Each structure stands twice: as C-alpha cells, then as structure tokens.
Amino acid sequence: MSAGSDGSGARIDMDLYSRQIGTFGMETMGKLIQMKVLISGLRGLGAEVAKNLILAGPAAVALHDDGLVEMSDLGSNFYLAEADVGKKTRAQASLEQLAQLNPHVQVSVCSGTVTSEVLAGFSVAVFSGASQSELIRCNELCRARSPPVGFIAADSWGLACSAFVDFGDSFTVRDKDGEEPRSAIVAGVTQENPGAVHTHHERRHGFQDGDWVTFREVQGMTQLNDSAPRQIKVTGPYSFTIEDTTGYSAYVREGLVSQVKVPQSMKFNSYKQAMVQPTPEGGSELAVPDLAKFGRSEQLHLAVQAVQQFREQNGHLPPVRDASAAATCVKLAQEINEARKKQEGALSVEEVEIDVVTKVALFARCMICPMAAFLGGVVAQEVVKFTGKYTPLHQCLYFDMFELAPAELPSDWQPSGSRYDDQVAILGKAFQERIGSLQIFLVGAGALGCEYLKCLAMTGACCGPTGKVTVTDMDRIEPSNLNRQFLFRQSDVGQPKSVTAARAAQAMNGSLKVEAMEVRVGNDTEDTFDDAFWGGLDAVVNALDNIQARLYVDSRCVWFAKPLLESGTLGTKANVQVVLPHLTQSYGDSQDPPEESIPLCTLKHFPHAIEHTIEWSRDFFEQLFVESPREVNSFLADPTTYLAKIPSEGTGTSQLAKMSSIRRMLDQRTGPFDMCVKFGVLEFQDKFHDSIAQLLHTFPLDHKTSEGALFWSGPKRPPAPIKFDPADTAHLDFVVAAANLYAANLGIPPCRDRAEIAKAASAVEIVTFTPKEVKFKVDDKDTTTEGCVDDDEKARRVIKEMADLGKQLASSKPLDPAEFEKDDDTNFHVAFIAAAANLRARNYKIPEADFHKVKMTAGKIIPAVATTTAMVTGLVGCELLKVVTLASRKVEDFKNAFVNLALPLWVMSEPLPPLKTTSKDYDPIIMGPVRAKPEGFTSWAKIEVNRGDITLKDFVDYLTNEVGVEVMIMSAGNACLYNAYLPAHKKRLAQKVTELWEQVTKQKLSPKKTYLTIEVSASDADDGVDVQIPTIKFQFK
C-alpha cells in the first residue's frame, strides 16, 4: 500500500483513493478522513448514503435505525436478507457488509433516541424516515452544538424525493466548484477606470464574472504583481476589467493572470424556518431539476409538508394507495398554502396541484431502488461538502419521476409479502412480471456496472423465470477500483470484474439471472454477440469508459432497433442519454468535440503550463525506457534490415540520436549500477541544461522576429538552464528514477539508496556545453527541418560502424522495455515523469505540480467518485423502468440529464429527436445538389434487400428498379465492392455479392452471418442528381 499525507500528518491510502483524490484533492481528502458521520434511517435511502460515504472514507460512520427489518425493505436496502426479517434491526442487519466496504472506516451501530450527547463528536448527521417534529428537534440539537453539527434531512416518497441541508449560520466554502483554476497570458492592460485587461488570443481566458484573480510577471504596471486577489468583470472571451488603474504605471509587456479560489461564507436557515421559506436570504430560488416542470419544486415542498403533517396527526404516514388519506393530505396542503399566503416572507403557490400532492401521499411509504440510489448519491456528496469543498445545497431539493406512475390504477397493486411490494404498489404485479422477464445486455462491470447490477437485483429486473442480464467486462479488479466499485473486496483483487460483480449481485437477490462474460464488444466478437443475441434483447445499458466502445454498442442498437441507456461520469459531473428506436437521437448522432491537443512546438520548445511539461515528460519516458530498448531489440533481431531502413527515417540528427542510444545500451548492458547513475546525470545535463542553453544560443533573450517584435513574449516563455546539483532533492529524484528505470531495461539489479546514488552522481564528470548551429521550428506551421547542420555525415558514419557491431551481437539477449504502469508508485514510472516535468517547469518558470497531479495527468486517469456514480445510475434505473412500457409511452416521458453535484446542478430534459437527412440545393462537398431518398430519413432507417444470394448485377438492378438509384460506389465496411468508374470492376457484376465480399476482404463469411451491411454512393436514376440513401441490409440467406 502506498500512502500519502494531507499535510496534517494524517495518512491516506493512495492506492485506494487515487481516483477520488483526482476529484476532491488532497486537502479535502485529509479533512474527510477525520470526519465522523451519523446516519439515522437505514431503509434503501440510508443504505445508499452509508455505502457511498463509507467508500469515500471518513474516519467513522454510525448507523442508527431501531426498526426491525421488513420484507419490503429488501427491495431497496441491498444488505438485508430474508433471514433478517423481523429478527434484526435495519442498522444491525446492515452493519457487517457496510463495514466490509472500507477497512479504513470505523462502522458502528448507535441505538436509542438521538440526543445532544449522542451527537457529540459527529461532524454531520443525516436523517431519513423521521417525522417532522423529530427533524425539527434533531436540527435544533445540531445547531446548538459548538461547533454546529452539519444536518441533512432526506426522504424518498415513492416517486418523489426531498433533501434539506443546514450547515449552520456561518459556513465557509473553500472551493465553490472544484474546477482547476484557470490562467491566461496577459497581452495588455489599460490605464483607466475600470482598467481593461486583454489576454493573448491563443485561447479564451475562461474566467467568469465575479472570479478572483492574481497577476505575476507583469512588466511596467508592476502594481498588479503579487498583490491580493482582485475581483473581475468579464467583458469578452479575451478581456475583463479590474479596479481603477489610472494611477498605475503604464503596462509594457508580459504577465500571467491566474484564477484564485477565495473562501465564501454561506448562511443556512434551520429546518423549522425552511418549512416556511425554503430559500434562505441571499439564496437562489428552489432548484428546477426538470426543465419541463417549472413550479414543481414549490408544489412538492407543500406536498411533503402535508404528508408529514398527516404523520404528526395520525402517528403514521398515509397508507399505500389510500384515496381517503391522500384526499386528507390534499386538504392539509391547501390549508398550509393559505396560511403561508398570509405570512410575510413565506413560500406559497397560487393553487395547490392536487395531482402532485396525491402522488406523494399515495406512495409516501414506498421506497424503490432507483430513487434511493439517486438521492443517496446526492446526500452523500452533501456530507463530503462539509469539508468546505464545493457548494452545498442551499438548502432544499425536490425531485420526482411521476412519469413512472401508470395512468390508471393497477388492479394488482396489493402487497403479497414480497420484497417487491413497494414497487408493485406503484406499478402493479403484471408490470413487475414484465420487469422480471427482461433480457438486458450490460456492457461493463466497473463502477457504473456494479451499481446497475445492484439496481437490477433490487427492482427484480431479469429475476423472473425467463429474464436474464448478460454482463461483459474484460478487466480484472485492481486496488483503486475498491473505492467506488462497491461489489468488490480486497480479496477479489486480480479476479474478473464481470464474474465477481455477478456473484455479488446474486447474493443480494438469489433470483437474479446473470451470465457473466469476459469478452470485448466489437467487430471482432460478432460471432459471440451475434444477430440472435442482439435480436433477443429488450434493452442495452452501457457502463463503459471509452468512446470507441460506446459508439460500437450504439451502432448495434441502432441497427437492431434496441433501446440504449447511455451514461457517464467525470468526477462530480454526470450525464444520461436515452436512445429510443426511431424516437430519439442515437449516441453517435451527437458527440463531444475532440480534446484540445497541445501544439508540438509548444511541447518541444515553448511550454507555458504544467500540463505541457507533464506531457513532454510522458513522451520523454516513452522515448528513453520504452522505444529505445525496443529499437535495440529490433536491431539485434536483424541488424542488416534494421540499418537499411535508418537513412529514410527522420533527419540526420534523429538518426544519430537513435544509433547512439542503441550503441550506448549495448555497451552498458553488463556495467555496474553507477553507470546507470551516470546515464541519469547525463540525461539531466542534456535535457535541462544543454538543450535549453542551445535554444537560448539560437534565440537569445533579445532576439526579434522578422516583424521586429521580441521573440520571447506571449506564450513563448524564455527558459533558463539548470546546473546539476546532487544536493537538490528534485535533481536527485530525477537521477534516482532514471537510473533505476535504465537498470531495469538492461537487467541490472536496482538501487534505492539515495545517499549511494547521490555519491555516485557527484562523481560524474560533466562536459562543458559548447553551442552548435542548430535549427528549430518556431511554431507548427514552420517548415524548417530541425537538427544540427553537420549531423547527416555523422549519422552515415555511425550506421557503417553499427553494421559491424550487429554481426558481433547476433545472438545477444534482448533488453526489457518498460510498460508504463500508473498505479504502481514503487516502479519509478510516475516518479520519473514527475521529476522531469517539474525540472522542465523550473526551466521555464512554471509553477510545479505535486506527484498526484502528475499521476492523474500522465496516466490519463479519469477522476471518479462513488457518489456521482450512484446518483446517475439511479436516474438510469428510472429510465429502464419506463422502457418496460416503451410501446405505450411518449418520448416526453423519458429524460436525458446533465448533473454537476459540485454546484449542485441538475438539468433534465426531453431527448432530442433523431437527426434527419434532407435534400440540399447545394452541398459544399459535392459542390452541387444532393437528394435524400426517402426525404428526412434518420440513422434508424435501413433499406432491406431480401433477394437471396444474388449477383452484384442483380443487386444493382434491384436498387435501380425499386429504389430509383444508379449505383456509383458500393462498399461494405472498409471494403470497396464495386466502383462504376473503374472499368476493371465491370467483371465483378457477374459475381455473387457474398463471393465478392470474401474476395475483397480476404475473409470467410461466418456460418452465423445471414446478411451484409452495405453503403452505396448513388445518383438519381431519372435525372442523375447525387442521392443519399439509408444503409442497406443485404439479406443473402
């Protein structure tokens, strides 16, 4: 186990929490591991909060629920068993498995009444399932403590849910959104009131109104440098204003401006105050999670209070589907609203919506897994916010999925003593049986996949006699997975994810039918996931972390017209996309723009951000310890062929470097470790001193461009060489890592003794740098050939010498190239990249990065937390229940979502309709008109040709006669079957299409294959206008 410190001395398990730290940061993690949390109420919602929070890693979690387990609890609390019913309290029954989630968290049971003494020592207390009077009492106890205990009340009311947060009268938020602070290069500052700052046009500054910034390295207007943060007003993508600068010195050049996270204070009202006015003074209006339901939150606020008042009057919540009790709740809501209208500053509505109150009342006792998962993720994240990271909910959230409720009362809703009773009460027994018979394909068994399997087990999906979920994932369990992939334990590390997750989900509900596979989903596995497989599915759920796989699964769902539920997370952000056949866009219809790439010249010579130096160092690692030993192995395998190719690869300078590296590694294979230390020192000298000195020799600090402007300005930061000093920790970090990685390549035993390495490094003789005549590209448009002018001849000479060496070493043992592994902090991989990145940052006076930031960036690690995962899978679970009755539903019933729990923000919206292909009078690519046949077809459309195994001519004639197009080009995937413009292709017309496919692709058709997917470029048979038609399904058997 690798451990890090948060700065306070507390130790953090870096292996376990690495992805979470990528989201929260080390400071927040350090505060979180010292928190103690009370969770009162352990039905499904409480279990979700506890699970998510324990995974996050506070010091302790106490479970409080003295109610005995009931059979219906098993439909949402995944850690209860039938053997617990009527015998154990929910807290006792949940304890063992919750405690197993994280060995670093002390999990205990707390019983009896919650008193001030019980609350002592807790940071936050979370209550669910409590009465209104109990919530008021506990909230007052929390507020009375010194310091105040954070208070959260949350409840799920069947198809609605509510949450309330109170962090006291004065709570400090250190970082409102968790985003990386932005920075920009200053291009100019005016002397006026207010002063206008203009930034370099290389990229938008990305600041927002109200942000706080600091300046450094400004020349001329030095009053801006290193002063207190100042607030800005954005005036454009490359400009903003600051204070009055009329009295400042005139701006001359340069400067960097960086965003600063300034702590903000928030005031919270008590629960009792929020009953009257849920939006505190200075707070925003109630959140509107669903854009189609403006005003719904206010209605739900009154509905929940009415239901709670019913409870106060009767000692229990309204019975399930009790029309009389619901009518009483409606009356109570109306009375509360009328009273509030007369109360100054109170929230009221023009008219209470009877339907909203009725639905809350009818299902107030019901707890279904998707709603519990959604709110459990939200609430657990609110607990984390007590650390001061992110903006807490201020103060109420109301949310509903009333679209799930059947339009008419099911006749079979009555309880039967089943674990599904709560869900049956809402949806009916016949609906439940349909859920049980679902055939679902779950692609991925990581964090999302684990949550989806739990959701299926809890809702009874795929649990009937004919139901089944097929889950596939090629990955094995790693230690870092345990922080959010909650079906796995330490003992499972190294085991297949899909098999382990399936076994754990079946332990939650023995009726769940699962087939676990370790097969990649793609073109190469279509014999496994064949037409019969896809055709037999009811729905597909993606739980993937890469775009290529998502696009492939999406294309299969479009082809077979299957519903697809797509979701993804990035730290505290998440999205849901519902893909419905012929009704909505597919995932492939809309994609995110590609990530911005860093220009090559910026990486090689002109970095100005730490991300640039990290990427450079990642490439440096690859070049030294992966590519170089591979080149040696290629040379040893066949010296003659290898050397014959070298003159045609790159410049003389790059050829010489490659040959020199091969020769050096071969010469040093049997050397002592001191020789590896020498390698590290000389690499340091080359990269952080000599190369920089050479760049400054070519472009001195006063060098000017052809336009007369200073070369070193704007994004081109002038570097400074670094002289090697073994006493400097950063210098030694680099040499220690480089020497050990080089030794591993050569098969030399490692050395971790820093003192010994420092001693050896001190003895290395460094040759004084002598500048050469070298050419550099100044930007990516520069056509200059980089390198030293006299290296071509040297390269030719060395190639001849290497030929003789190759003959002598023909039978030598190959070297051992490194394989980059980001999650092993002892292998020197990330250590080398971190040392190199920070040394290069020193060259260019760029602020350095900590080890974890380098690890996240170089390893391309996606930040991930359990809270976001649980929340988004709850939303998808609701959509899956809607898919069961897709045939009778409108597209408006379904919800796409974007969520950012850091802000917090929820945006639910109706899925967009599919993109249509339409005729155009002028297409810029074809440079003429294009006609769509049929007009307005979408990606869901296809032309089916079921004529058997016919010839290409018969196929082409069929398209002419039946579709009205003349085929110009016909292709299947990447294979061009026919091109009418090529005379040689005329003879192909006599061949069968299947025979032609096998000939062109050089593959045999699978016996399972019954059709080919054909794309055609064609023109209208009548007037020759270019035509676009849907994909063709050529059914040959």
PDB file of C-alpha atoms in Angstrom, residues 27-244:
ATOM      1  CA  GLU A  27      -6.657  18.832   1.191  1.00  0.00           C
ATOM      2  CA  THR A  28     -10.292  17.734   1.075  1.00  0.00           C
ATOM      3  CA  MET A  29      -9.307  14.083   1.430  1.00  0.00           C
ATOM      4  CA  GLY A  30      -7.320  14.998   4.536  1.00  0.00           C
ATOM      5  CA  LYS A  31     -10.364  16.671   6.072  1.00  0.00           C
ATOM      6  CA  LEU A  32     -12.692  13.860   5.024  1.00  0.00           C
ATOM      7  CA  ILE A  33     -10.687  11.098   6.720  1.00  0.00           C
ATOM      8  CA  GLN A  34     -11.127  12.927  10.017  1.00  0.00           C
ATOM      9  CA  MET A  35     -14.923  13.291   9.785  1.00  0.00           C
ATOM     10  CA  LYS A  36     -17.435  11.231  11.770  1.00  0.00           C
ATOM     11  CA  VAL A  37     -20.961  10.869  10.422  1.00  0.00           C
ATOM     12  CA  LEU A  38     -24.240   9.676  11.934  1.00  0.00           C
ATOM     13  CA  ILE A  39     -26.742   8.105   9.526  1.00  0.00           C
ATOM     14  CA  SER A  40     -30.209   7.694  11.005  1.00  0.00           C
ATOM     15  CA  GLY A  41     -32.669   5.600   8.993  1.00  0.00           C
ATOM     16  CA  LEU A  42     -31.452   2.501   7.146  1.00  0.00           C
ATOM     17  CA  ARG A  43     -34.112   1.740   4.567  1.00  0.00           C
ATOM     18  CA  GLY A  44     -32.909   1.919   0.972  1.00  0.00           C
ATOM     19  CA  LEU A  45     -32.011   5.611   1.090  1.00  0.00           C
ATOM     20  CA  GLY A  46     -29.999   5.351   4.296  1.00  0.00           C
ATOM     21  CA  ALA A  47     -28.174   2.287   2.994  1.00  0.00           C
ATOM     22  CA  GLU A  48     -27.240   4.147  -0.198  1.00  0.00           C
ATOM     23  CA  VAL A  49     -25.937   7.155   1.753  1.00  0.00           C
ATOM     24  CA  ALA A  50     -23.961   4.895   4.087  1.00  0.00           C
ATOM     25  CA  LYS A  51     -22.482   2.851   1.231  1.00  0.00           C
ATOM     26  CA  ASN A  52     -21.388   5.908  -0.752  1.00  0.00           C
ATOM     27  CA  LEU A  53     -19.982   7.655   2.295  1.00  0.00           C
ATOM     28  CA  ILE A  54     -18.053   4.660   3.619  1.00  0.00           C
ATOM     29  CA  LEU A  55     -16.467   4.224   0.203  1.00  0.00           C
ATOM     30  CA  ALA A  56     -15.441   7.906   0.327  1.00  0.00           C
ATOM     31  CA  GLY A  57     -13.506   7.258   3.544  1.00  0.00           C
ATOM     32  CA  PRO A  58     -14.481   9.314   6.619  1.00  0.00           C
ATOM     33  CA  ALA A  59     -12.995   8.280   9.961  1.00  0.00           C
ATOM     34  CA  ALA A  60     -16.237   6.767  11.248  1.00  0.00           C
ATOM     35  CA  VAL A  61     -19.869   6.151  10.303  1.00  0.00           C
ATOM     36  CA  ALA A  62     -22.508   5.292  12.904  1.00  0.00           C
ATOM     37  CA  LEU A  63     -25.709   3.566  11.779  1.00  0.00           C
ATOM     38  CA  HIS A  64     -28.934   4.402  13.617  1.00  0.00           C
ATOM     39  CA  ASP A  65     -32.212   2.561  12.977  1.00  0.00           C
ATOM     40  CA  ASP A  66     -34.013   0.599  15.683  1.00  0.00           C
ATOM     41  CA  GLY A  67     -36.793  -0.579  13.344  1.00  0.00           C
ATOM     42  CA  LEU A  68     -36.919  -4.290  12.625  1.00  0.00           C
ATOM     43  CA  VAL A  69     -36.275  -5.415   9.059  1.00  0.00           C
ATOM     44  CA  GLU A  70     -39.465  -5.811   6.988  1.00  0.00           C
ATOM     45  CA  MET A  71     -39.764  -7.883   3.836  1.00  0.00           C
ATOM     46  CA  SER A  72     -40.384  -4.817   1.670  1.00  0.00           C
ATOM     47  CA  ASP A  73     -37.062  -3.322   2.859  1.00  0.00           C
ATOM     48  CA  LEU A  74     -35.270  -5.929   0.733  1.00  0.00           C
ATOM     49  CA  GLY A  75     -36.426  -4.101  -2.385  1.00  0.00           C
ATOM     50  CA  SER A  76     -34.098  -1.164  -1.714  1.00  0.00           C
ATOM     51  CA  ASN A  77     -31.618  -1.976   1.089  1.00  0.00           C
ATOM     52  CA  PHE A  78     -29.235  -4.330  -0.702  1.00  0.00           C
ATOM     53  CA  TYR A  79     -27.530  -5.508   2.507  1.00  0.00           C
ATOM     54  CA  LEU A  80     -30.622  -7.059   4.085  1.00  0.00           C
ATOM     55  CA  ALA A  81     -31.589 -10.729   3.806  1.00  0.00           C
ATOM     56  CA  GLU A  82     -34.820 -12.666   4.309  1.00  0.00           C
ATOM     57  CA  ALA A  83     -33.295 -14.207   7.429  1.00  0.00           C
ATOM     58  CA  ASP A  84     -33.136 -10.696   8.966  1.00  0.00           C
ATOM     59  CA  VAL A  85     -36.880 -10.021   8.611  1.00  0.00           C
ATOM     60  CA  GLY A  86     -38.485  -9.446  11.997  1.00  0.00           C
ATOM     61  CA  LYS A  87     -35.315 -10.517  13.841  1.00  0.00           C
ATOM     62  CA  LYS A  88     -32.721  -7.776  13.445  1.00  0.00           C
ATOM     63  CA  THR A  89     -32.891  -4.013  13.316  1.00  0.00           C
ATOM     64  CA  ARG A  90     -32.042  -2.481   9.978  1.00  0.00           C
ATOM     65  CA  ALA A  91     -28.872  -0.993  11.476  1.00  0.00           C
ATOM     66  CA  GLN A  92     -27.703  -4.325  12.911  1.00  0.00           C
ATOM     67  CA  ALA A  93     -28.502  -6.231   9.726  1.00  0.00           C
ATOM     68  CA  SER A  94     -26.668  -3.710   7.532  1.00  0.00           C
ATOM     69  CA  LEU A  95     -23.586  -3.338   9.717  1.00  0.00           C
ATOM     70  CA  GLU A  96     -21.402  -6.259   8.641  1.00  0.00           C
ATOM     71  CA  GLN A  97     -21.485  -5.706   4.893  1.00  0.00           C
ATOM     72  CA  LEU A  98     -21.263  -1.920   5.148  1.00  0.00           C
ATOM     73  CA  ALA A  99     -18.179  -2.319   7.368  1.00  0.00           C
ATOM     74  CA  GLN A 100     -16.550  -4.533   4.725  1.00  0.00           C
ATOM     75  CA  LEU A 101     -16.673  -1.728   2.142  1.00  0.00           C
ATOM     76  CA  ASN A 102     -13.668   0.130   3.547  1.00  0.00           C
ATOM     77  CA  PRO A 103     -11.234  -1.108   6.203  1.00  0.00           C
ATOM     78  CA  HIS A 104     -10.175   2.484   6.939  1.00  0.00           C
ATOM     79  CA  VAL A 105     -13.667   3.464   8.183  1.00  0.00           C
ATOM     80  CA  GLN A 106     -14.937   2.532  11.648  1.00  0.00           C
ATOM     81  CA  VAL A 107     -18.584   1.483  11.183  1.00  0.00           C
ATOM     82  CA  SER A 108     -20.749   1.024  14.271  1.00  0.00           C
ATOM     83  CA  VAL A 109     -24.389   0.839  15.382  1.00  0.00           C
ATOM     84  CA  CYS A 110     -25.994   3.531  17.502  1.00  0.00           C
ATOM     85  CA  SER A 111     -29.393   2.876  19.134  1.00  0.00           C
ATOM     86  CA  GLY A 112     -31.974   4.752  21.144  1.00  0.00           C
ATOM     87  CA  THR A 113     -33.045   8.382  20.946  1.00  0.00           C
ATOM     88  CA  VAL A 114     -30.712  10.843  19.257  1.00  0.00           C
ATOM     89  CA  THR A 115     -29.682  13.308  21.978  1.00  0.00           C
ATOM     90  CA  SER A 116     -27.179  16.127  22.209  1.00  0.00           C
ATOM     91  CA  GLU A 117     -24.771  13.709  23.884  1.00  0.00           C
ATOM     92  CA  VAL A 118     -25.177  11.200  21.040  1.00  0.00           C
ATOM     93  CA  LEU A 119     -24.360  13.946  18.519  1.00  0.00           C
ATOM     94  CA  ALA A 120     -21.148  14.880  20.348  1.00  0.00           C
ATOM     95  CA  GLY A 121     -18.131  14.148  18.196  1.00  0.00           C
ATOM     96  CA  PHE A 122     -20.046  13.862  14.927  1.00  0.00           C
ATOM     97  CA  SER A 123     -19.309  16.248  12.063  1.00  0.00           C
ATOM     98  CA  VAL A 124     -22.569  15.619  10.176  1.00  0.00           C
ATOM     99  CA  ALA A 125     -25.837  13.848  10.970  1.00  0.00           C
ATOM    100  CA  VAL A 126     -28.093  12.511   8.186  1.00  0.00           C
ATOM    101  CA  PHE A 127     -31.750  11.676   8.897  1.00  0.00           C
ATOM    102  CA  SER A 128     -34.206   9.796   6.719  1.00  0.00           C
ATOM    103  CA  GLY A 129     -37.617   8.388   7.581  1.00  0.00           C
ATOM    104  CA  ALA A 130     -38.048  10.695  10.588  1.00  0.00           C
ATOM    105  CA  SER A 131     -41.189  12.635  11.495  1.00  0.00           C
ATOM    106  CA  GLN A 132     -41.346  16.389  11.117  1.00  0.00           C
ATOM    107  CA  SER A 133     -41.243  17.015  14.869  1.00  0.00           C
ATOM    108  CA  GLU A 134     -38.229  14.700  15.184  1.00  0.00           C
ATOM    109  CA  LEU A 135     -36.440  16.521  12.370  1.00  0.00           C
ATOM    110  CA  ILE A 136     -37.086  19.891  13.991  1.00  0.00           C
ATOM    111  CA  ARG A 137     -35.808  18.562  17.339  1.00  0.00           C
ATOM    112  CA  CYS A 138     -32.660  16.991  15.889  1.00  0.00           C
ATOM    113  CA  ASN A 139     -31.927  20.027  13.744  1.00  0.00           C
ATOM    114  CA  GLU A 140     -32.068  22.280  16.802  1.00  0.00           C
ATOM    115  CA  LEU A 141     -29.734  19.915  18.672  1.00  0.00           C
ATOM    116  CA  CYS A 142     -27.267  20.020  15.761  1.00  0.00           C
ATOM    117  CA  ARG A 143     -27.372  23.809  15.594  1.00  0.00           C
ATOM    118  CA  ALA A 144     -26.862  24.080  19.369  1.00  0.00           C
ATOM    119  CA  ARG A 145     -23.622  22.110  19.335  1.00  0.00           C
ATOM    120  CA  SER A 146     -20.339  24.051  19.257  1.00  0.00           C
ATOM    121  CA  PRO A 147     -19.168  23.820  16.571  1.00  0.00           C
ATOM    122  CA  PRO A 148     -22.524  23.072  14.919  1.00  0.00           C
ATOM    123  CA  VAL A 149     -23.093  19.575  13.580  1.00  0.00           C
ATOM    124  CA  GLY A 150     -23.999  19.566   9.893  1.00  0.00           C
ATOM    125  CA  PHE A 151     -27.626  18.486   9.487  1.00  0.00           C
ATOM    126  CA  ILE A 152     -29.132  16.766   6.449  1.00  0.00           C
ATOM    127  CA  ALA A 153     -32.713  15.513   6.162  1.00  0.00           C
ATOM    128  CA  ALA A 154     -33.569  13.381   3.148  1.00  0.00           C
ATOM    129  CA  ASP A 155     -36.547  11.225   2.229  1.00  0.00           C
ATOM    130  CA  SER A 156     -37.798   9.205  -0.687  1.00  0.00           C
ATOM    131  CA  TRP A 157     -41.594   9.274  -1.117  1.00  0.00           C
ATOM    132  CA  GLY A 158     -42.120   6.583  -3.721  1.00  0.00           C
ATOM    133  CA  LEU A 159     -41.705   8.510  -6.991  1.00  0.00           C
ATOM    134  CA  ALA A 160     -40.647  11.766  -5.332  1.00  0.00           C
ATOM    135  CA  CYS A 161     -37.797  12.687  -3.025  1.00  0.00           C
ATOM    136  CA  SER A 162     -36.644  15.628  -0.936  1.00  0.00           C
ATOM    137  CA  ALA A 163     -33.433  16.783   0.704  1.00  0.00           C
ATOM    138  CA  PHE A 164     -32.584  19.588   3.123  1.00  0.00           C
ATOM    139  CA  VAL A 165     -29.126  20.807   4.176  1.00  0.00           C
ATOM    140  CA  ASP A 166     -28.219  23.027   7.160  1.00  0.00           C
ATOM    141  CA  PHE A 167     -24.538  23.685   7.828  1.00  0.00           C
ATOM    142  CA  GLY A 168     -25.147  26.479  10.363  1.00  0.00           C
ATOM    143  CA  ASP A 169     -25.246  30.253  10.450  1.00  0.00           C
ATOM    144  CA  SER A 170     -21.760  30.712   9.041  1.00  0.00           C
ATOM    145  CA  PHE A 171     -20.252  28.023   6.840  1.00  0.00           C
ATOM    146  CA  THR A 172     -17.110  28.585   4.756  1.00  0.00           C
ATOM    147  CA  VAL A 173     -16.824  27.202   1.228  1.00  0.00           C
ATOM    148  CA  ARG A 174     -13.168  26.970   0.189  1.00  0.00           C
ATOM    149  CA  ASP A 175     -13.783  25.963  -3.422  1.00  0.00           C
ATOM    150  CA  LYS A 176     -17.226  26.559  -4.886  1.00  0.00           C
ATOM    151  CA  ASP A 177     -16.948  24.317  -7.971  1.00  0.00           C
ATOM    152  CA  GLY A 178     -13.846  22.118  -7.734  1.00  0.00           C
ATOM    153  CA  GLU A 179     -12.632  23.197 -11.174  1.00  0.00           C
ATOM    154  CA  GLU A 180      -8.904  23.645 -11.822  1.00  0.00           C
ATOM    155  CA  PRO A 181      -8.011  27.359 -11.504  1.00  0.00           C
ATOM    156  CA  ARG A 182      -7.705  28.900 -14.945  1.00  0.00           C
ATOM    157  CA  SER A 183      -4.835  31.064 -16.111  1.00  0.00           C
ATOM    158  CA  ALA A 184      -4.135  33.248 -19.123  1.00  0.00           C
ATOM    159  CA  ILE A 185      -1.298  35.215 -20.697  1.00  0.00           C
ATOM    160  CA  VAL A 186      -1.660  38.978 -20.411  1.00  0.00           C
ATOM    161  CA  ALA A 187      -1.408  40.886 -23.690  1.00  0.00           C
ATOM    162  CA  GLY A 188      -2.262  44.371 -22.426  1.00  0.00           C
ATOM    163  CA  VAL A 189      -3.737  46.461 -19.563  1.00  0.00           C
ATOM    164  CA  THR A 190      -5.231  49.919 -19.990  1.00  0.00           C
ATOM    165  CA  GLN A 191      -4.861  52.892 -17.611  1.00  0.00           C
ATOM    166  CA  GLU A 192      -8.498  53.736 -16.999  1.00  0.00           C
ATOM    167  CA  ASN A 193     -11.388  53.216 -14.600  1.00  0.00           C
ATOM    168  CA  PRO A 194     -12.030  50.352 -14.616  1.00  0.00           C
ATOM    169  CA  GLY A 195      -8.786  49.012 -16.074  1.00  0.00           C
ATOM    170  CA  ALA A 196      -9.292  46.666 -19.032  1.00  0.00           C
ATOM    171  CA  VAL A 197      -7.117  43.563 -19.201  1.00  0.00           C
ATOM    172  CA  HIS A 198      -6.634  41.870 -22.576  1.00  0.00           C
ATOM    173  CA  THR A 199      -5.358  38.300 -22.803  1.00  0.00           C
ATOM    174  CA  HIS A 200      -3.433  36.510 -25.515  1.00  0.00           C
ATOM    175  CA  HIS A 201      -5.596  35.184 -28.357  1.00  0.00           C
ATOM    176  CA  GLU A 202      -4.006  31.743 -28.224  1.00  0.00           C
ATOM    177  CA  ARG A 203      -7.075  30.604 -26.236  1.00  0.00           C
ATOM    178  CA  ARG A 204     -10.047  32.052 -24.333  1.00  0.00           C
ATOM    179  CA  HIS A 205      -9.334  33.006 -20.736  1.00  0.00           C
ATOM    180  CA  GLY A 206     -12.332  31.031 -19.423  1.00  0.00           C
ATOM    181  CA  PHE A 207     -12.972  33.368 -16.467  1.00  0.00           C
ATOM    182  CA  GLN A 208     -16.459  34.218 -15.230  1.00  0.00           C
ATOM    183  CA  ASP A 209     -17.970  37.339 -13.686  1.00  0.00           C
ATOM    184  CA  GLY A 210     -17.088  37.536 -10.014  1.00  0.00           C
ATOM    185  CA  ASP A 211     -13.959  35.390 -10.255  1.00  0.00           C
ATOM    186  CA  TRP A 212     -10.908  36.425  -8.245  1.00  0.00           C
ATOM    187  CA  VAL A 213      -7.502  36.599  -9.910  1.00  0.00           C
ATOM    188  CA  THR A 214      -3.862  37.431  -9.186  1.00  0.00           C
ATOM    189  CA  PHE A 215      -1.146  38.708 -11.526  1.00  0.00           C
ATOM    190  CA  ARG A 216       2.564  37.951 -11.799  1.00  0.00           C
ATOM    191  CA  GLU A 217       5.461  38.799 -14.118  1.00  0.00           C
ATOM    192  CA  VAL A 218       3.725  41.915 -15.473  1.00  0.00           C
ATOM    193  CA  GLN A 219       6.325  44.398 -16.769  1.00  0.00           C
ATOM    194  CA  GLY A 220       5.554  48.103 -16.494  1.00  0.00           C
ATOM    195  CA  MET A 221       2.333  48.020 -14.472  1.00  0.00           C
ATOM    196  CA  THR A 222       4.097  46.262 -11.597  1.00  0.00           C
ATOM    197  CA  GLN A 223       1.389  47.306  -9.103  1.00  0.00           C
ATOM    198  CA  LEU A 224      -0.557  44.282 -10.339  1.00  0.00           C
ATOM    199  CA  ASN A 225       2.110  41.764  -9.382  1.00  0.00           C
ATOM    200  CA  ASP A 226       1.854  39.586  -6.272  1.00  0.00           C
ATOM    201  CA  SER A 227      -0.927  41.640  -4.690  1.00  0.00           C
ATOM    202  CA  ALA A 228      -4.096  40.414  -3.007  1.00  0.00           C
ATOM    203  CA  PRO A 229      -6.700  38.703  -5.223  1.00  0.00           C
ATOM    204  CA  ARG A 230      -8.934  41.134  -7.098  1.00  0.00           C
ATOM    205  CA  GLN A 231     -12.443  40.502  -8.430  1.00  0.00           C
ATOM    206  CA  ILE A 232     -13.077  40.805 -12.158  1.00  0.00           C
ATOM    207  CA  LYS A 233     -15.926  41.523 -14.543  1.00  0.00           C
ATOM    208  CA  VAL A 234     -15.743  39.643 -17.830  1.00  0.00           C
ATOM    209  CA  THR A 235     -16.207  41.763 -20.950  1.00  0.00           C
ATOM    210  CA  GLY A 236     -15.311  39.181 -23.593  1.00  0.00           C
ATOM    211  CA  PRO A 237     -13.578  35.860 -24.229  1.00  0.00           C
ATOM    212  CA  TYR A 238     -10.197  37.624 -24.239  1.00  0.00           C
ATOM    213  CA  SER A 239     -10.848  40.543 -21.899  1.00  0.00           C
ATOM    214  CA  PHE A 240     -12.077  41.564 -18.447  1.00  0.00           C
ATOM    215  CA  THR A 241     -11.975  44.605 -16.197  1.00  0.00           C
ATOM    216  CA  ILE A 242     -10.383  45.163 -12.784  1.00  0.00           C
ATOM    217  CA  GLU A 243     -10.119  48.165 -10.462  1.00  0.00           C
ATOM    218  CA  ASP A 244      -9.185  51.758 -11.349  1.00  0.00           C
TER     219      ASP A 244
END
